[in-house]
């Protein structure tokens, strides 16, 4: 048994295409500052015809495999709410296209945007009980709402892969957590829909209630006090949500929320999400990576409070401390290349992709259109069987 367990490597992947929210604002005759300033989003990653949660997850894991030894991984937990099959786990497709060895257990987890944290906690338990275990956790989603709906500017797509081990190089996960479940209908996606339904204002309220419940539970289980934290990182369906959440946490702890101070504290966790959009399960981990990669100061020894929220709803508050030397295991230049390397598309191209769907009548389709730039793509579907392929990443992504 050990409790020195945590994130040994962490990597981001996103799509090859991007829409500036100014383009969407113009199409809807809305002031672009409603998106840029009001909800805190500047761009959204858009999945091309040949991109889905499998191609994104494979790319994120490959980034880890390129720099860290993943041999000996015996578990791959993939969290998503935009899976590609009702039965087969997306992680099994990832396992296949990456050519991982057969002695790996693979499973998919779902609870809206929370499931990545469930996977992380399960991974932690596996490694705590046997420190020789290594677990790959992937949080990945393609966030899609109806055109013209309130959620439309908060779409996005991306994956975060994390390698969980004993004696981790980046973030040590601390044992105390606080949890909260509440059966509410704030955001959901029935099986027959490709786009999510959301009661936007109510979802903000439900998020706040969940934060309050999880924080209260965390403190009741001997969790650290508010003043023991150096940073906080929140699930960000849109980046401004983190500011609202943190103001609520400050108030819960008897403080007075100064907007400018909160914006400064949240800023480093929002840099990447602001450019990618909502990635559902991955969003909080995109925030963590953003914090670790964009703050120039050495964060070694700093404690980060993490609040993970999944509508419906489940919330969990947990914490981690940054491991000295973590910078040596991150690659902010690669992340910048991945973001800057996306191809900007216009409103018409975005609408085409929003409507694009694979056949649902069993007919085959070969996907010739190439949007993916990160080494993995969906090449088509043959009699309801998805076909994935690996290719040499474009030089923009290789850096
Ligand atoms: N300049 C600057 N700010 C502006 C603005 C402008 N021109 N126009 C509006 N704003 C601000 C508003 O004041 C508001 O700020 P506030 O939240 O601090 O009050 C913000 O922009 C949003 O405006 P609002 O009128 O509330 O937008 P909306 O009715 O389109 O709804 C959401 C916003 C977030 C509810 C909507 O985008 C949504 O449903 N998103 C999905 C929610 C989600 O993902 N939930 C998942 C569960 S967490």
Tab-separated table of C-alpha atoms and ligand atoms in Angstrom:
chain	number	residue	atom	x	y	z
A	1	UNK	CA	0.000	0.000	0.000
A	2	UNK	CA	1.113	3.544	-0.746
A	3	UNK	CA	-0.706	6.835	-0.833
A	4	UNK	CA	1.986	8.530	-2.927
A	5	UNK	CA	-0.052	8.176	-6.083
A	6	UNK	CA	-0.968	10.646	-8.767
A	7	UNK	CA	-0.460	12.040	-12.241
A	8	UNK	CA	2.860	10.988	-13.742
A	9	UNK	CA	2.132	12.424	-17.183
A	10	UNK	CA	-0.704	14.447	-18.708
A	11	UNK	CA	-1.321	15.384	-22.352
A	12	UNK	CA	-3.936	17.173	-24.418
A	13	UNK	CA	-5.333	16.502	-27.863
A	14	UNK	CA	-7.919	18.469	-29.751
A	15	UNK	CA	-9.426	18.559	-33.220
A	16	UNK	CA	-7.860	19.840	-36.429
A	17	UNK	CA	-10.550	22.504	-36.934
A	18	UNK	CA	-11.590	25.604	-35.009
A	19	UNK	CA	-14.280	28.273	-35.174
A	20	UNK	CA	-13.698	31.750	-33.786
A	21	UNK	CA	-16.722	32.748	-31.726
A	22	UNK	CA	-16.738	36.078	-33.558
A	23	UNK	CA	-17.854	34.082	-36.622
A	24	UNK	CA	-20.747	32.608	-34.661
A	25	UNK	CA	-21.636	35.986	-33.150
A	26	UNK	CA	-21.784	37.549	-36.613
A	27	UNK	CA	-23.984	34.742	-37.948
A	28	UNK	CA	-26.418	35.252	-35.072
A	29	UNK	CA	-26.136	39.067	-35.008
A	30	UNK	CA	-24.936	38.963	-31.414
A	31	UNK	CA	-22.310	41.260	-29.848
A	32	UNK	CA	-19.127	39.086	-29.914
A	33	UNK	CA	-18.288	40.326	-26.403
A	34	UNK	CA	-21.207	38.300	-25.095
A	35	UNK	CA	-19.064	35.258	-25.972
A	36	UNK	CA	-15.528	36.667	-25.571
A	37	UNK	CA	-16.270	38.468	-22.282
A	38	UNK	CA	-19.702	37.369	-20.999
A	39	UNK	CA	-19.176	33.594	-21.108
A	40	UNK	CA	-15.378	33.788	-21.484
A	41	UNK	CA	-14.889	31.798	-24.693
A	42	UNK	CA	-12.928	32.900	-27.760
A	43	UNK	CA	-12.824	29.770	-29.947
A	44	UNK	CA	-14.308	26.303	-30.141
A	45	UNK	CA	-12.612	23.174	-31.498
A	46	UNK	CA	-14.816	21.425	-34.038
A	47	UNK	CA	-14.559	17.735	-34.913
A	48	UNK	CA	-14.024	17.051	-38.611
A	49	UNK	CA	-15.797	14.173	-40.343
A	50	UNK	CA	-12.827	11.918	-39.492
A	51	UNK	CA	-12.562	12.865	-35.814
A	52	UNK	CA	-14.360	11.457	-32.783
A	53	UNK	CA	-13.627	10.546	-29.174
A	54	UNK	CA	-11.555	7.535	-30.244
A	55	UNK	CA	-9.233	9.469	-32.573
A	56	UNK	CA	-8.837	12.252	-29.984
A	57	UNK	CA	-8.199	9.836	-27.106
A	58	UNK	CA	-5.632	7.872	-29.130
A	59	UNK	CA	-3.769	11.076	-29.981
A	60	UNK	CA	-3.625	12.176	-26.329
A	61	UNK	CA	-2.342	8.764	-25.190
A	62	UNK	CA	0.233	8.715	-28.015
A	63	UNK	CA	1.656	12.042	-26.785
A	64	UNK	CA	2.275	10.406	-23.409
A	65	UNK	CA	3.692	7.254	-25.014
A	66	UNK	CA	6.133	9.372	-27.049
A	67	UNK	CA	7.845	10.662	-23.891
A	68	UNK	CA	7.001	8.303	-21.019
A	69	UNK	CA	7.301	4.539	-20.706
A	70	UNK	CA	3.736	3.172	-20.720
A	71	UNK	CA	4.762	-0.477	-20.837
A	72	UNK	CA	3.268	-2.213	-17.825
A	73	UNK	CA	-0.051	-0.343	-18.071
A	74	UNK	CA	-2.708	-2.912	-17.163
A	75	UNK	CA	-5.786	-0.696	-17.061
A	76	UNK	CA	-7.192	1.911	-19.459
A	77	UNK	CA	-10.195	3.846	-18.161
A	78	UNK	CA	-11.874	6.075	-20.738
A	79	UNK	CA	-14.453	8.576	-19.539
A	80	UNK	CA	-16.855	10.087	-22.045
A	81	UNK	CA	-20.472	11.090	-22.516
A	82	UNK	CA	-20.149	11.110	-26.306
A	83	UNK	CA	-19.194	7.477	-26.825
A	84	UNK	CA	-19.362	5.838	-30.262
A	85	UNK	CA	-21.110	2.583	-29.382
A	86	UNK	CA	-23.787	1.542	-26.877
A	87	UNK	CA	-21.935	-1.658	-26.052
A	88	UNK	CA	-18.268	-1.637	-26.995
A	89	UNK	CA	-16.088	0.678	-24.907
A	90	UNK	CA	-14.421	3.464	-26.914
A	91	UNK	CA	-11.238	2.585	-25.030
A	92	UNK	CA	-11.131	-0.798	-26.756
A	93	UNK	CA	-10.969	0.966	-30.143
A	94	UNK	CA	-8.213	3.172	-28.663
A	95	UNK	CA	-6.382	0.082	-27.422
A	96	UNK	CA	-6.635	-1.387	-30.929
A	97	UNK	CA	-5.492	1.610	-32.956
A	98	UNK	CA	-2.592	2.232	-30.553
A	99	UNK	CA	-1.559	-1.422	-30.690
A	100	UNK	CA	-1.434	-1.808	-26.908
A	101	UNK	CA	-0.618	-5.291	-25.552
A	102	UNK	CA	-3.528	-7.646	-24.808
A	103	UNK	CA	-3.108	-7.863	-21.025
A	104	UNK	CA	-4.964	-4.653	-20.292
A	105	UNK	CA	-8.431	-4.192	-18.760
A	106	UNK	CA	-10.393	-1.531	-20.618
A	107	UNK	CA	-13.692	0.029	-19.653
A	108	UNK	CA	-15.741	3.157	-20.416
A	109	UNK	CA	-17.206	5.339	-17.660
A	110	UNK	CA	-20.110	7.770	-17.892
A	111	UNK	CA	-21.659	10.424	-15.667
A	112	UNK	CA	-21.796	13.592	-17.732
A	113	UNK	CA	-18.729	15.782	-17.205
A	114	UNK	CA	-17.805	14.090	-13.910
A	115	UNK	CA	-16.701	10.649	-15.165
A	116	UNK	CA	-13.042	11.572	-15.751
A	117	UNK	CA	-12.744	12.204	-12.022
A	118	UNK	CA	-14.427	8.877	-11.212
A	119	UNK	CA	-11.832	7.226	-13.468
A	120	UNK	CA	-9.010	9.104	-11.756
A	121	UNK	CA	-10.212	8.055	-8.287
A	122	UNK	CA	-10.531	4.416	-9.413
A	123	UNK	CA	-7.065	4.562	-10.925
A	124	UNK	CA	-5.706	5.990	-7.702
A	125	UNK	CA	-7.244	3.146	-5.684
A	126	UNK	CA	-5.769	0.519	-8.029
A	127	UNK	CA	-2.298	2.002	-7.711
A	128	UNK	CA	-2.638	2.531	-3.924
A	129	UNK	CA	-3.362	-1.157	-3.456
A	130	UNK	CA	-0.553	-2.283	-5.774
A	131	UNK	CA	2.107	0.396	-6.410
A	132	UNK	CA	3.482	-1.567	-9.372
A	133	UNK	CA	0.247	-0.868	-11.296
A	134	UNK	CA	0.097	1.886	-13.918
A	135	UNK	CA	-3.262	3.138	-15.183
A	136	UNK	CA	-4.108	5.223	-18.225
A	137	UNK	CA	-7.071	7.547	-17.692
A	138	UNK	CA	-8.509	9.361	-20.698
A	139	UNK	CA	-11.227	12.002	-20.425
A	140	UNK	CA	-12.572	12.865	-23.868
A	141	UNK	CA	-15.673	14.422	-25.406
A	142	UNK	CA	-17.140	16.204	-28.387
A	143	UNK	CA	-19.576	18.791	-26.961
A	144	UNK	CA	-22.483	19.474	-29.284
A	145	UNK	CA	-25.656	21.526	-28.806
A	146	UNK	CA	-28.418	22.539	-31.211
A	147	UNK	CA	-27.665	25.388	-33.610
A	148	UNK	CA	-29.293	28.545	-32.252
A	149	UNK	CA	-29.488	27.208	-28.675
A	150	UNK	CA	-27.913	28.927	-25.645
A	151	UNK	CA	-25.339	26.141	-25.434
A	152	UNK	CA	-24.122	26.545	-29.055
A	153	UNK	CA	-21.239	28.953	-28.253
A	154	UNK	CA	-20.073	26.557	-25.532
A	155	UNK	CA	-19.332	23.640	-27.856
A	156	UNK	CA	-15.831	22.213	-28.157
A	157	UNK	CA	-13.880	18.966	-28.374
A	158	UNK	CA	-10.784	17.475	-26.829
A	159	UNK	CA	-9.104	14.771	-24.813
A	160	UNK	CA	-6.804	14.692	-21.816
A	161	UNK	CA	-4.836	11.521	-21.144
A	162	UNK	CA	-3.193	10.947	-17.773
A	163	UNK	CA	-0.813	8.252	-16.608
A	164	UNK	CA	-1.493	7.379	-12.966
A	165	UNK	CA	1.369	5.784	-11.036
A	166	UNK	CA	3.043	5.564	-7.642
A	167	UNK	CA	5.664	8.292	-7.022
A	168	UNK	CA	4.201	10.494	-9.749
A	169	UNK	CA	6.203	13.210	-11.519
A	170	UNK	CA	3.509	15.890	-11.793
A	171	UNK	CA	0.698	15.909	-9.198
A	172	UNK	CA	0.272	13.856	-6.043
A	173	UNK	CA	-3.407	13.150	-5.338
A	174	UNK	CA	-4.312	13.634	-1.674
A	175	UNK	CA	-6.534	11.068	0.031
A	176	UNK	CA	-9.483	13.211	1.226
A	177	UNK	CA	-12.327	13.970	-1.155
A	178	UNK	CA	-15.886	15.283	-0.823
A	179	UNK	CA	-18.733	13.942	-2.946
A	180	UNK	CA	-22.301	14.980	-3.746
A	181	UNK	CA	-25.091	13.475	-5.864
A	182	UNK	CA	-28.427	15.090	-6.700
A	183	UNK	CA	-30.975	13.690	-9.208
A	184	UNK	CA	-31.671	16.808	-11.308
A	185	UNK	CA	-32.407	17.480	-15.009
A	186	UNK	CA	-30.053	20.343	-15.776
A	187	UNK	CA	-28.274	18.788	-18.770
A	188	UNK	CA	-28.858	15.433	-20.440
A	189	UNK	CA	-28.808	13.650	-23.794
A	190	UNK	CA	-31.398	10.938	-24.464
A	191	UNK	CA	-30.139	8.006	-26.579
A	192	UNK	CA	-31.942	9.210	-29.700
A	193	UNK	CA	-30.224	12.616	-29.751
A	194	UNK	CA	-26.831	13.665	-31.097
A	195	UNK	CA	-27.008	17.033	-29.329
A	196	UNK	CA	-27.327	17.654	-25.606
A	197	UNK	CA	-30.292	19.332	-23.936
A	198	UNK	CA	-29.532	21.874	-21.248
A	199	UNK	CA	-31.512	24.111	-18.949
A	200	UNK	CA	-28.674	26.668	-18.943
A	201	UNK	CA	-29.530	28.894	-15.995
A	202	UNK	CA	-30.680	25.942	-13.888
A	203	UNK	CA	-27.430	24.090	-14.707
A	204	UNK	CA	-25.458	26.963	-13.177
A	205	UNK	CA	-27.616	26.755	-10.059
A	206	UNK	CA	-27.238	22.947	-9.896
A	207	UNK	CA	-23.442	23.293	-10.279
A	208	UNK	CA	-23.313	25.733	-7.341
A	209	UNK	CA	-25.437	23.431	-5.189
A	210	UNK	CA	-23.146	20.537	-6.022
A	211	UNK	CA	-20.032	22.573	-5.188
A	212	UNK	CA	-21.547	23.489	-1.844
A	213	UNK	CA	-22.496	19.867	-1.118
A	214	UNK	CA	-19.114	18.438	-2.140
A	215	UNK	CA	-17.138	21.097	-0.247
A	216	UNK	CA	-19.227	20.563	2.909
A	217	UNK	CA	-18.657	16.807	2.631
A	218	UNK	CA	-14.927	17.358	1.998
A	219	UNK	CA	-14.590	19.478	5.145
A	220	UNK	CA	-16.672	16.996	7.170
A	221	UNK	CA	-14.166	14.312	6.142
A	222	UNK	CA	-11.163	16.259	7.472
A	223	UNK	CA	-10.341	17.910	4.162
A	224	UNK	CA	-8.032	20.938	4.148
A	225	UNK	CA	-9.381	24.390	5.017
A	226	UNK	CA	-9.888	27.040	2.327
A	227	UNK	CA	-6.686	28.889	3.343
A	228	UNK	CA	-4.573	25.744	2.842
A	229	UNK	CA	-4.987	25.987	-0.957
A	230	UNK	CA	-2.762	27.870	-3.382
A	231	UNK	CA	-4.964	27.350	-6.473
A	232	UNK	CA	-8.423	26.156	-7.394
A	233	UNK	CA	-9.416	24.520	-10.655
A	234	UNK	CA	-13.042	23.961	-11.663
A	235	UNK	CA	-14.992	22.139	-14.344
A	236	UNK	CA	-15.466	24.776	-17.059
A	237	UNK	CA	-18.481	24.266	-19.360
A	238	UNK	CA	-17.573	27.872	-20.279
A	239	UNK	CA	-14.673	29.571	-18.548
A	240	UNK	CA	-16.754	32.203	-16.724
A	241	UNK	CA	-18.355	29.338	-14.804
A	242	UNK	CA	-15.100	28.960	-12.854
A	243	UNK	CA	-15.330	32.593	-11.688
A	244	UNK	CA	-18.921	32.097	-10.579
A	245	UNK	CA	-18.013	28.862	-8.771
A	246	UNK	CA	-15.021	30.339	-7.024
A	247	UNK	CA	-16.999	33.385	-5.859
A	248	UNK	CA	-19.468	30.916	-4.351
A	249	UNK	CA	-16.710	28.966	-2.582
A	250	UNK	CA	-15.225	32.185	-1.183
A	251	UNK	CA	-18.656	33.206	0.114
A	252	UNK	CA	-19.228	29.742	1.608
A	253	UNK	CA	-16.034	30.250	3.575
A	254	UNK	CA	-17.125	33.627	4.891
A	255	UNK	CA	-15.016	35.678	2.462
A	256	UNK	CA	-15.925	38.590	0.249
A	257	UNK	CA	-15.559	37.819	-3.432
A	258	UNK	CA	-13.555	40.487	-5.232
A	259	UNK	CA	-14.205	39.998	-8.984
A	260	UNK	CA	-10.737	41.139	-10.118
A	261	UNK	CA	-8.969	38.895	-7.602
A	262	UNK	CA	-11.083	35.925	-8.635
A	263	UNK	CA	-10.397	36.605	-12.325
A	264	UNK	CA	-6.652	36.699	-11.597
A	265	UNK	CA	-6.752	33.449	-9.622
A	266	UNK	CA	-8.859	31.603	-12.211
A	267	UNK	CA	-7.036	33.007	-15.274
A	268	UNK	CA	-4.235	30.415	-15.608
A	269	UNK	CA	-6.764	27.543	-15.437
A	270	UNK	CA	-8.819	29.109	-18.247
A	271	UNK	CA	-6.232	29.826	-20.968
A	272	UNK	CA	-6.662	26.523	-22.828
A	273	UNK	CA	-10.401	26.061	-22.223
A	274	UNK	CA	-11.064	29.556	-23.579
A	275	UNK	CA	-9.585	28.413	-26.906
A	276	UNK	CA	-10.944	24.854	-27.042
A	277	UNK	CA	-14.465	25.223	-25.642
A	278	UNK	CA	-16.267	22.687	-23.527
A	279	UNK	CA	-14.726	19.226	-23.541
A	280	UNK	CA	-17.192	17.884	-20.936
A	281	UNK	CA	-15.234	15.162	-19.012
A	282	UNK	CA	-11.874	16.578	-20.058
A	283	UNK	CA	-12.614	20.210	-19.226
A	284	UNK	CA	-11.354	20.255	-15.617
A	285	UNK	CA	-8.164	18.449	-16.677
A	286	UNK	CA	-7.637	20.866	-19.563
A	287	UNK	CA	-7.861	23.497	-16.785
A	288	UNK	CA	-5.271	21.692	-14.651
A	289	UNK	CA	-2.875	21.361	-17.598
A	290	UNK	CA	-3.378	25.035	-18.400
A	291	UNK	CA	-2.473	25.975	-14.817
A	292	UNK	CA	0.650	23.812	-14.806
A	293	UNK	CA	1.854	24.869	-18.254
A	294	UNK	CA	1.068	28.577	-18.359
A	295	UNK	CA	2.190	29.827	-14.933
A	296	UNK	CA	5.852	30.812	-15.250
A	297	UNK	CA	6.474	30.558	-11.470
A	298	UNK	CA	7.529	27.256	-9.952
A	299	UNK	CA	4.386	25.670	-8.481
A	300	UNK	CA	6.273	22.861	-6.719
A	301	UNK	CA	4.602	22.016	-3.413
A	302	UNK	CA	1.517	24.110	-4.198
A	303	UNK	CA	-1.845	22.605	-3.306
A	304	UNK	CA	-4.549	22.692	-5.994
A	305	UNK	CA	-8.231	22.284	-5.069
A	306	UNK	CA	-10.190	20.577	-7.852
A	307	UNK	CA	-13.972	20.662	-8.250
A	308	UNK	CA	-15.374	18.251	-10.790
A	309	UNK	CA	-19.055	18.584	-11.777
A	310	UNK	CA	-21.168	16.356	-13.976
A	311	UNK	CA	-24.748	17.428	-14.604
A	312	UNK	CA	-27.495	15.184	-13.513
A	313	UNK	CA	-25.622	15.499	-11.089
A	314	UNK	CA	-22.456	14.257	-9.363
A	315	UNK	CA	-19.765	16.521	-7.935
A	316	UNK	CA	-16.453	15.780	-6.249
A	317	UNK	CA	-13.984	18.070	-4.548
A	318	UNK	CA	-10.439	16.721	-4.259
A	319	UNK	CA	-6.918	18.059	-4.015
A	320	UNK	CA	-3.391	17.449	-5.206
A	321	UNK	CA	0.076	18.850	-4.589
A	322	UNK	CA	2.440	19.730	-7.406
A	323	UNK	CA	5.602	17.589	-7.476
A	324	UNK	CA	9.007	19.343	-7.678
A	325	UNK	CA	10.436	19.123	-11.197
A	326	UNK	CA	6.967	18.733	-12.791
A	327	UNK	CA	7.978	21.175	-15.563
A	328	UNK	CA	10.402	18.604	-16.989
A	329	UNK	CA	7.447	16.329	-17.744
A	330	UNK	CA	5.275	18.885	-19.539
A	331	UNK	CA	5.522	20.340	-23.028
A	332	UNK	CA	3.752	23.730	-23.264
A	333	UNK	CA	5.258	24.311	-26.708
A	334	UNK	CA	3.626	21.159	-28.015
A	335	UNK	CA	0.271	22.239	-26.531
A	336	UNK	CA	0.651	25.641	-28.210
A	337	UNK	CA	1.412	23.909	-31.508
A	338	UNK	CA	-1.667	21.701	-31.159
A	339	UNK	CA	-3.867	24.774	-30.561
A	340	UNK	CA	-2.232	27.058	-33.117
A	341	UNK	CA	-2.125	24.272	-35.724
A	342	UNK	CA	-5.916	24.035	-35.998
A	343	UNK	CA	-7.452	25.209	-39.256
A	344	UNK	CA	-10.006	28.019	-38.894
A	345	UNK	CA	-13.290	27.289	-40.660
A	346	UNK	CA	-16.147	29.573	-41.651
A	347	UNK	CA	-19.763	29.409	-40.560
A	348	UNK	CA	-20.885	27.403	-43.572
A	349	UNK	CA	-18.225	24.712	-43.001
A	350	UNK	CA	-19.147	24.614	-39.306
A	351	UNK	CA	-22.843	24.116	-40.114
A	352	UNK	CA	-21.953	21.314	-42.540
A	353	UNK	CA	-19.980	19.498	-39.813
A	354	UNK	CA	-22.695	20.126	-37.242
A	355	UNK	CA	-25.124	18.235	-39.501
A	356	UNK	CA	-22.661	15.551	-40.603
A	357	UNK	CA	-23.629	12.047	-39.469
A	358	UNK	CA	-22.415	8.545	-40.199
A	359	UNK	CA	-24.959	6.249	-41.877
A	360	UNK	CA	-27.499	4.733	-39.486
A	361	UNK	CA	-28.855	2.124	-41.935
A	362	UNK	CA	-25.816	-0.153	-42.051
A	363	UNK	CA	-24.494	1.196	-45.358
A	364	UNK	CA	-20.766	1.778	-45.633
A	365	UNK	CA	-19.033	5.135	-45.910
A	366	UNK	CA	-15.421	5.984	-46.608
A	367	UNK	CA	-14.345	9.330	-45.155
A	368	UNK	CA	-12.055	11.115	-47.619
A	369	UNK	CA	-12.233	14.541	-46.001
A	370	UNK	CA	-9.137	14.947	-43.804
A	371	UNK	CA	-9.430	17.224	-40.780
A	372	UNK	CA	-7.461	15.215	-38.205
A	373	UNK	CA	-3.846	16.361	-37.884
A	374	UNK	CA	-2.731	14.444	-34.810
A	375	UNK	CA	-1.984	10.955	-36.121
A	376	UNK	CA	-5.329	9.168	-35.730
A	377	UNK	CA	-8.525	9.349	-37.770
A	378	UNK	CA	-11.820	7.673	-38.431
A	379	UNK	CA	-11.414	6.387	-41.983
A	380	UNK	CA	-15.014	5.284	-42.399
A	381	UNK	CA	-17.670	2.860	-41.363
A	382	UNK	CA	-18.171	-0.538	-42.931
A	383	UNK	CA	-21.473	-2.301	-42.171
A	384	UNK	CA	-21.741	-0.467	-38.825
A	385	UNK	CA	-18.104	-1.206	-37.966
A	386	UNK	CA	-15.957	1.876	-37.372
A	387	UNK	CA	-12.590	1.825	-39.117
A	388	UNK	CA	-9.746	3.761	-37.519
A	389	UNK	CA	-6.335	4.439	-38.992
A	390	UNK	CA	-3.030	5.866	-37.931
A	391	UNK	CA	-1.118	8.366	-40.054
A	392	UNK	CA	1.971	10.522	-39.755
A	393	UNK	CA	0.901	13.687	-37.833
A	394	UNK	CA	1.151	16.912	-39.836
A	395	UNK	CA	4.282	18.965	-39.235
A	396	UNK	CA	2.214	21.665	-37.487
A	397	UNK	CA	1.360	19.202	-34.737
A	398	UNK	CA	4.781	17.579	-34.626
A	399	UNK	CA	6.227	21.074	-34.043
B	1	LIG	N1	-20.700	42.031	-23.394
B	1	LIG	C1	-20.255	41.457	-22.242
B	1	LIG	N2	-20.991	40.567	-21.532
B	1	LIG	C2	-22.201	40.235	-22.001
B	1	LIG	C3	-22.712	40.799	-23.191
B	1	LIG	C4	-21.915	41.730	-23.900
B	1	LIG	N3	-22.323	42.291	-25.022
B	1	LIG	N4	-23.948	40.277	-23.403
B	1	LIG	C5	-24.197	39.411	-22.378
B	1	LIG	N5	-23.140	39.392	-21.531
B	1	LIG	C6	-22.971	38.587	-20.328
B	1	LIG	C7	-24.213	38.519	-19.462
B	1	LIG	O1	-24.311	39.633	-18.603
B	1	LIG	C8	-23.976	37.217	-18.731
B	1	LIG	O2	-23.057	37.408	-17.690
B	1	LIG	P1	-23.361	36.845	-16.213
B	1	LIG	O3	-23.512	35.359	-16.360
B	1	LIG	O4	-22.150	37.225	-15.444
B	1	LIG	O5	-24.612	37.466	-15.766
B	1	LIG	C9	-23.273	36.353	-19.777
B	1	LIG	O6	-22.760	37.260	-20.738
B	1	LIG	C10	-24.203	35.382	-20.479
B	1	LIG	O7	-25.286	36.088	-20.954
B	1	LIG	P2	-26.768	35.461	-20.857
B	1	LIG	O8	-27.726	36.459	-21.362
B	1	LIG	O9	-26.989	34.892	-19.504
B	1	LIG	O10	-26.568	34.286	-21.933
B	1	LIG	P3	-27.501	33.079	-22.310
B	1	LIG	O11	-28.916	33.330	-21.946
B	1	LIG	O12	-27.183	32.780	-23.727
B	1	LIG	O13	-27.003	31.859	-21.384
B	1	LIG	C11	-25.515	30.141	-20.691
B	1	LIG	C12	-25.662	31.613	-21.052
B	1	LIG	C13	-24.140	29.941	-20.101
B	1	LIG	C14	-26.571	29.727	-19.665
B	1	LIG	C15	-25.672	29.316	-21.997
B	1	LIG	O14	-24.582	29.595	-22.826
B	1	LIG	C16	-25.739	27.827	-21.753
B	1	LIG	O15	-26.803	27.259	-21.565
B	1	LIG	N6	-24.576	27.168	-21.765
B	1	LIG	C17	-24.482	25.766	-21.476
B	1	LIG	C18	-24.469	25.601	-19.963
B	1	LIG	C19	-23.775	24.366	-19.585
B	1	LIG	O16	-22.844	23.924	-20.233
B	1	LIG	N7	-24.173	23.748	-18.513
B	1	LIG	C20	-23.594	22.454	-18.251
B	1	LIG	C21	-23.659	22.161	-16.851
B	1	LIG	S1	-22.418	22.877	-15.970
